[in-house]
Short mmCIF file of C-alpha atoms in Angstrom, two decimals:
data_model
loop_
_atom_site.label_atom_id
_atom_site.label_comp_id
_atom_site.label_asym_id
_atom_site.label_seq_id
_atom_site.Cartn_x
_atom_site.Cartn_y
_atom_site.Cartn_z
CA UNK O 1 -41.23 -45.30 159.48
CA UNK O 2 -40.66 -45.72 155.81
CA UNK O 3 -37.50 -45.81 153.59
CA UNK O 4 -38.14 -42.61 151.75
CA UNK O 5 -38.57 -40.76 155.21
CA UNK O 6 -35.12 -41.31 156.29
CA UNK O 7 -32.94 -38.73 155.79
CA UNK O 8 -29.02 -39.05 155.48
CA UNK O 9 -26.63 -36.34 156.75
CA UNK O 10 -24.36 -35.49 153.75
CA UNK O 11 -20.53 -36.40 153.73
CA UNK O 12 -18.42 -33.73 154.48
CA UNK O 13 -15.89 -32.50 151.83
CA UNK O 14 -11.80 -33.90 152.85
CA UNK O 15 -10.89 -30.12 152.13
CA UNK O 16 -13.55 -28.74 153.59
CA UNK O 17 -11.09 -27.69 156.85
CA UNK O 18 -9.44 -24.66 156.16
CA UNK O 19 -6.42 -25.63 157.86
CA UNK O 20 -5.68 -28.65 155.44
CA UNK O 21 -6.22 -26.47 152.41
CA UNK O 22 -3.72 -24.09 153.77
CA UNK O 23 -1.37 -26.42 154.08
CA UNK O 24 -2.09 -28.04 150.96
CA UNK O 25 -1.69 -24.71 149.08
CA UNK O 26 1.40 -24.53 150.79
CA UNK O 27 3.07 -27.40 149.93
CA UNK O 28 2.12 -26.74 146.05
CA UNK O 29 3.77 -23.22 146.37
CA UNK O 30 6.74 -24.93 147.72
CA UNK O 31 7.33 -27.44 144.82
CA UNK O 32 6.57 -24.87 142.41
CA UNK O 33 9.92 -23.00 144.03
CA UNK O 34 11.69 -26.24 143.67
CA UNK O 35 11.19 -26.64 140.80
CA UNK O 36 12.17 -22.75 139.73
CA UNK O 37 15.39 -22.79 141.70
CA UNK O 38 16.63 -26.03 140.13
CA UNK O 39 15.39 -24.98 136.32
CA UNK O 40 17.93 -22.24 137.35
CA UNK O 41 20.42 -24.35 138.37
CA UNK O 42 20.66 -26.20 135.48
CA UNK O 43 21.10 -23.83 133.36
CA UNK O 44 23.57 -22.34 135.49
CA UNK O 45 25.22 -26.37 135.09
CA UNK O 46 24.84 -25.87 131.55
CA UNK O 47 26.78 -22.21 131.23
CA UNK O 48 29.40 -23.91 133.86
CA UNK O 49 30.27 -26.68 131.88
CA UNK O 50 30.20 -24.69 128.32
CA UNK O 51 32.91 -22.38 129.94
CA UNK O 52 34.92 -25.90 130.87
CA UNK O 53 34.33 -27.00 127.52
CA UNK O 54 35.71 -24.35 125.47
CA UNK O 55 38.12 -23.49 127.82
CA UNK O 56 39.73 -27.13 127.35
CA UNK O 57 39.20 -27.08 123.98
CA UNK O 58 41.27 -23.30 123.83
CA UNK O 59 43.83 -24.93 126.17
CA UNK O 60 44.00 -28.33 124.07
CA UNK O 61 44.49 -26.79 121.10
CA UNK O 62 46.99 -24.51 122.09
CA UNK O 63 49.27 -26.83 123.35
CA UNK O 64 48.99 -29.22 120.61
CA UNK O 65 51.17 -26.97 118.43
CA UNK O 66 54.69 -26.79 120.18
CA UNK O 67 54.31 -30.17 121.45
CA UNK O 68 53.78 -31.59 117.72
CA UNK O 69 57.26 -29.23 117.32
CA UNK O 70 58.67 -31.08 120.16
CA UNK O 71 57.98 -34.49 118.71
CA UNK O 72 59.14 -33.61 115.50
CA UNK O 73 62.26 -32.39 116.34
CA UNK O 74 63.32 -35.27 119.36
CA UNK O 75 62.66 -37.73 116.44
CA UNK O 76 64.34 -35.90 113.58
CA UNK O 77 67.60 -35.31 116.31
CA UNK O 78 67.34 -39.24 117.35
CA UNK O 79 67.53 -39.86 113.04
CA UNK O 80 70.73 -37.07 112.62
CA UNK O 81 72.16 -38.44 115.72
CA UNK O 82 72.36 -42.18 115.50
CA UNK O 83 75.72 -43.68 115.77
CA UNK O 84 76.93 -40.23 116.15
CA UNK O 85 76.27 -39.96 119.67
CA UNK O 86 75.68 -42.03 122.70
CA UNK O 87 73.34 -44.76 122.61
CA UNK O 88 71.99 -43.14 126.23
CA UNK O 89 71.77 -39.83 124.70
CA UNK O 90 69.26 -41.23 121.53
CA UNK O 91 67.16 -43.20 124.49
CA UNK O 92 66.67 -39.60 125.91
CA UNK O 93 65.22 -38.58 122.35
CA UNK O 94 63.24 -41.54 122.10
CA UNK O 95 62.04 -40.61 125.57
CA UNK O 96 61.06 -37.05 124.85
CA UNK O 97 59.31 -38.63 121.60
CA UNK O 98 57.53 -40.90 123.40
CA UNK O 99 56.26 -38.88 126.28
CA UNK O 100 55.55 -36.14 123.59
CA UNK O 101 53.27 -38.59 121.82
CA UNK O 102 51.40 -39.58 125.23
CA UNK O 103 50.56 -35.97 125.62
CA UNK O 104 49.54 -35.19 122.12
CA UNK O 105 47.03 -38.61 122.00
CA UNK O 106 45.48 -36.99 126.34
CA UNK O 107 44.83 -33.69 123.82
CA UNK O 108 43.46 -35.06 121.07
CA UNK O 109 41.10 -37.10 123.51
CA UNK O 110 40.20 -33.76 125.27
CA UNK O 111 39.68 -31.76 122.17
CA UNK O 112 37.33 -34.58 120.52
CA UNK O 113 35.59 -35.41 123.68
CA UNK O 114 34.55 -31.88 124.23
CA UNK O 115 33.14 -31.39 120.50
CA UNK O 116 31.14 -34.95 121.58
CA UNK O 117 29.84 -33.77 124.48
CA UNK O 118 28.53 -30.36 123.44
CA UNK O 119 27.36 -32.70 120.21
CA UNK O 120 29.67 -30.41 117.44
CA UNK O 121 32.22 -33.38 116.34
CA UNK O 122 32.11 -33.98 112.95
CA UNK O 123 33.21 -37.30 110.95
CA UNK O 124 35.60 -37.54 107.78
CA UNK O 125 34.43 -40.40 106.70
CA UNK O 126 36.17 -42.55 104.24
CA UNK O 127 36.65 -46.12 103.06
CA UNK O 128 39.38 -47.68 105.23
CA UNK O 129 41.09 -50.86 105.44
CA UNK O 130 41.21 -51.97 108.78
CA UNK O 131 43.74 -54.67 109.12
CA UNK O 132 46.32 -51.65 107.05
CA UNK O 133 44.82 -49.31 110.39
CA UNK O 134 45.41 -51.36 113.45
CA UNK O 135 48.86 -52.11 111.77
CA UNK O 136 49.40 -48.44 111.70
CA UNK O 137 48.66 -48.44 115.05
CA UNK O 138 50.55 -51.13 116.74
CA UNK O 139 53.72 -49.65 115.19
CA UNK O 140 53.05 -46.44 116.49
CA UNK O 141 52.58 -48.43 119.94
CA UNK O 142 55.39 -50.26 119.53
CA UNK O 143 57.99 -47.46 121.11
CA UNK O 144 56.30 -47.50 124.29
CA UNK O 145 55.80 -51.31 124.61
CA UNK O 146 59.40 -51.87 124.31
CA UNK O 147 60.16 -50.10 127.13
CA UNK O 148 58.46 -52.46 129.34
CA UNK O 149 59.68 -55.45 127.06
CA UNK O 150 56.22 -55.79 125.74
CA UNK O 151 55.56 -57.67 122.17
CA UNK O 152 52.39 -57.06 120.55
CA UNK O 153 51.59 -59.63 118.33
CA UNK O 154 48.73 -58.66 115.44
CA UNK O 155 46.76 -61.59 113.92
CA UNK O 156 45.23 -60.11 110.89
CA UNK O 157 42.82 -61.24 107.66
CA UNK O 158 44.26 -62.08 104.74
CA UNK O 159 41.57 -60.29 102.84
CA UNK O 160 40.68 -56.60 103.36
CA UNK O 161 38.43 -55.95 106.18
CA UNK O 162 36.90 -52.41 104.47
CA UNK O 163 34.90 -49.92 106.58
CA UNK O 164 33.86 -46.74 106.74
CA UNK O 165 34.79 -44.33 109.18
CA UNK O 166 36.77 -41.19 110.54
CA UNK O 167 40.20 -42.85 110.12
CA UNK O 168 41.88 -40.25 112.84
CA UNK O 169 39.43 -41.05 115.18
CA UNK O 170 39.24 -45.08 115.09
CA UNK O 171 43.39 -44.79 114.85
CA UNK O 172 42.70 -42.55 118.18
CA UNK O 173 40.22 -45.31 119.59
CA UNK O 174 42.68 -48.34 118.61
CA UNK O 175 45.62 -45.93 120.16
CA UNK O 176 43.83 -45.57 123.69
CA UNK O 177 42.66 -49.73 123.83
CA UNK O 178 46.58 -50.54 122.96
CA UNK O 179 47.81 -48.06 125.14
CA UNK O 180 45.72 -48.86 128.28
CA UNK O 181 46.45 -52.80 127.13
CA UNK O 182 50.21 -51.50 127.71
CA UNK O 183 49.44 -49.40 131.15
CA UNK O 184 48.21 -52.39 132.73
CA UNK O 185 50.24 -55.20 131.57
CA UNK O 186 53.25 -56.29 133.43
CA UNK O 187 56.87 -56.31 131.81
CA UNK O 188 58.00 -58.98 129.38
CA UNK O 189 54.00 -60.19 128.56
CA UNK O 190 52.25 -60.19 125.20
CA UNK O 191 49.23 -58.28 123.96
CA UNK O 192 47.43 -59.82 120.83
CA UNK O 193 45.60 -57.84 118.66
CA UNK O 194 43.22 -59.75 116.32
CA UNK O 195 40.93 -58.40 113.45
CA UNK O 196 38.21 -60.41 112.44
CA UNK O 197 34.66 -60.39 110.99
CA UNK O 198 31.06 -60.92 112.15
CA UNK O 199 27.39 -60.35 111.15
CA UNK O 200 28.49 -57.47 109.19
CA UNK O 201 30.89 -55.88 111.51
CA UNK O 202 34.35 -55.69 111.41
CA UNK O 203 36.00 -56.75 115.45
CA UNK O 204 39.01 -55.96 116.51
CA UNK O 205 40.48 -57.74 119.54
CA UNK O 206 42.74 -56.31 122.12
CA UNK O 207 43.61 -59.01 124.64
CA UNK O 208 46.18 -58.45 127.30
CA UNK O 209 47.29 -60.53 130.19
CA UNK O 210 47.57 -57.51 132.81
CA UNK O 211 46.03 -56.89 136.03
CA UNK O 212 42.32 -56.91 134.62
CA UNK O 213 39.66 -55.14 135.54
CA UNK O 214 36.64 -56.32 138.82
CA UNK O 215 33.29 -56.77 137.43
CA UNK O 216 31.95 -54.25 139.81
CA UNK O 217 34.20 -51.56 137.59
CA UNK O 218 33.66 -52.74 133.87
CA UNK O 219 29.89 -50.86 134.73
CA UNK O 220 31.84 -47.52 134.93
CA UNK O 221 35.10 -47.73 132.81
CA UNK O 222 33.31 -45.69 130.21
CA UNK O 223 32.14 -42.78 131.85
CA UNK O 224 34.55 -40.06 131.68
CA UNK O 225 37.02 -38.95 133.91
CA UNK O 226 36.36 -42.50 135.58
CA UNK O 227 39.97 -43.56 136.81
CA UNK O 228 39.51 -47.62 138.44
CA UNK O 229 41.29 -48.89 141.71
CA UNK O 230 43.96 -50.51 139.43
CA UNK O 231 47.15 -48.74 139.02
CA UNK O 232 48.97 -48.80 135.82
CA UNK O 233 51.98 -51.32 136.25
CA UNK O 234 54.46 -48.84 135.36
CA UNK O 235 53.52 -45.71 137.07
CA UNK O 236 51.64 -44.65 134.04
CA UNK O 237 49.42 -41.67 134.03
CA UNK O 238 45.36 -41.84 133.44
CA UNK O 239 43.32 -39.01 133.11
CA UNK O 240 39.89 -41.25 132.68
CA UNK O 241 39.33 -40.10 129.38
CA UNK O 242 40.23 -42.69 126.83
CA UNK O 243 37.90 -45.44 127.60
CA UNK O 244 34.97 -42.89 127.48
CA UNK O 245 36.27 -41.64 124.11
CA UNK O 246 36.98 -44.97 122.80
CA UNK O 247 32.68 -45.73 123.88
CA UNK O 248 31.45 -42.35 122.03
CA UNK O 249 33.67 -42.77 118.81
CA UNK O 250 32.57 -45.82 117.66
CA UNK O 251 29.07 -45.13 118.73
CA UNK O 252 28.89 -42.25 116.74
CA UNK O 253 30.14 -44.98 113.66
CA UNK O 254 27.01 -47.07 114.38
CA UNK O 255 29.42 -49.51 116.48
CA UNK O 256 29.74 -50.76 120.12
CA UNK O 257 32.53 -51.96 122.59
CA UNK O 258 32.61 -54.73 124.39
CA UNK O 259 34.78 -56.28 127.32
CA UNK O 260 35.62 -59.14 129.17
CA UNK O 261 38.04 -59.26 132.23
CA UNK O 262 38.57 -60.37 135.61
CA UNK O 263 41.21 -59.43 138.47
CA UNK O 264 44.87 -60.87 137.67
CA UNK O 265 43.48 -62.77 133.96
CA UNK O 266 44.05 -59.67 131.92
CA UNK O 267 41.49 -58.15 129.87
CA UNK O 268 39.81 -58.35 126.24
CA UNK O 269 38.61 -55.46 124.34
CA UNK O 270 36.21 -55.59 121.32
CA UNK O 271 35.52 -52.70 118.93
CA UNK O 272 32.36 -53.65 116.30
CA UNK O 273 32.40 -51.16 113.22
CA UNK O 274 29.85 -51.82 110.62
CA UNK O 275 31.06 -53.18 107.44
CA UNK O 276 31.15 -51.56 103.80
CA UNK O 277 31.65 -54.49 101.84
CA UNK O 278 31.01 -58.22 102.13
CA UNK O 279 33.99 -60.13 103.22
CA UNK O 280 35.08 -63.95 101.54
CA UNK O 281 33.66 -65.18 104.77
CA UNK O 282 30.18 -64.32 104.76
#
């Protein structure tokens, strides 16, 4: 017999059973629903979380007026009343000042956080001294450090450290690190804050010797509503918001934060903020 007689049987087609191609059809028609029901329920998601949005930001803002009243007045009262009254009765202003300020810095984080996430914050910006800013804050600080017998001790440039930024939102970011430096410390320690200068940024350092943080939780301390294992050391409350704003403010100034911690050691924040000017040092 020769090679050209041969004659080979041709290969039958995979899809060639009509069962397989049903089921093949099948299975397409299925993903395709997937895929409609969850494009659905995203946007669904998306409506939900609008709603949240504006209704924290209608709730926020709300609130923020009689509890600025409430400040003003505890702190104008403690001023009238001082060696008029009872030194226990001006710790109970101080008190109400103190705890009105706590509340007024968990709105301002809400308000601003919700303009961030729905991407309609918008930055004042403005050339700002920062070692005249952290200042500002630490002495705002101050009241609430002293009642755990806390000294913050600020190590600053002797040359202006300019920048340019939002200075009501960096004061907010500096605010929360000092704060949270203050939540987790225990009574009678220090907390340093240093401000110093490197490849073109401006760092400020906020180093505590608290209860620090596990390095299975420094991956999530940023991402909002995120509230660790650690307890503050004085009861303190946390609502999981200020380490997320702290991350999204200075991103939004071309910055980054860093940190460095482990369990019982304390804890070392870094904010970088691009500088405006050259400094004597560079």
């Amino acid at each position: 017999m020769k090679n050209n007689d041969i004659k080979l049987k041709p290969l039958k087609p995979i899809l060639e059973d009509s069962d397989i191609i049903e089921k093949y059809t099948a299975l397409n028609n299925e993903l395709i629903d997937t895929k409609r029901e969850l494009t659905k329920a995203n946007i669904e998601l998306k409506r939900m979380n609008e709603q949240k949005n504006k209704l924290l930001s209608i709730t926020s803002h709300d609130l923020r007026g009689p509890l600025g009243a409430i400040r003003y007045f505890s702190e104008s009262l403690a001023e009238q009343l001082a060696g008029r009254t009872g030194e226990d009765n001006i710790k109970m202003l101080k008190l109400i000042t103190e705890q009105s300020n706590t509340m007024l810095l968990i709105i301002e984080n809400l308000l601003d956080f919700t303009k961030i996430e729905d991407g309609n914050l918008e930055l004042e910006l403005k050339s700002v001294d920062m070692n005249i800013l952290v200042r500002e804050s630490i002495n705002f600080n101050k009241l609430i450090a002293s009642r755990k017998n806390i000294t913050i001790e600020f190590l600053e440039l002797v040359f202006p450290v300019i920048v340019t930024i939002d200075k009501s939102k960096i004061f907010q970011a500096f605010n929360n690190l000092i704060g949270n430096a203050i939540k987790f410390s225990i009574n009678g320690s220090k907390i340093t804050v240093q401000c110093n200068t490197d490849a073109g940024f401006a760092v400020i350092s906020i180093i505590d010797k608290g209860i620090g943080i596990s390095q299975a939780e420094i991956t999530k301390i940023f991402e909002p509503y995120y509230v660790g294992s650690k307890k503050p050391t004085g009861g303190e409350p946390s609502t999981g918001l200020g380490l997320a704003y702290v991350d999204r403010i200075v991103n939004l100034h071309g910055g980054r934060v860093t940190v460095d911690s482990n369990p019982e050691q304390g804890s070392c924040f870094n904010i970088y903020i691009p500088l405006l000017a050259k400094t004597p040092d560079e």
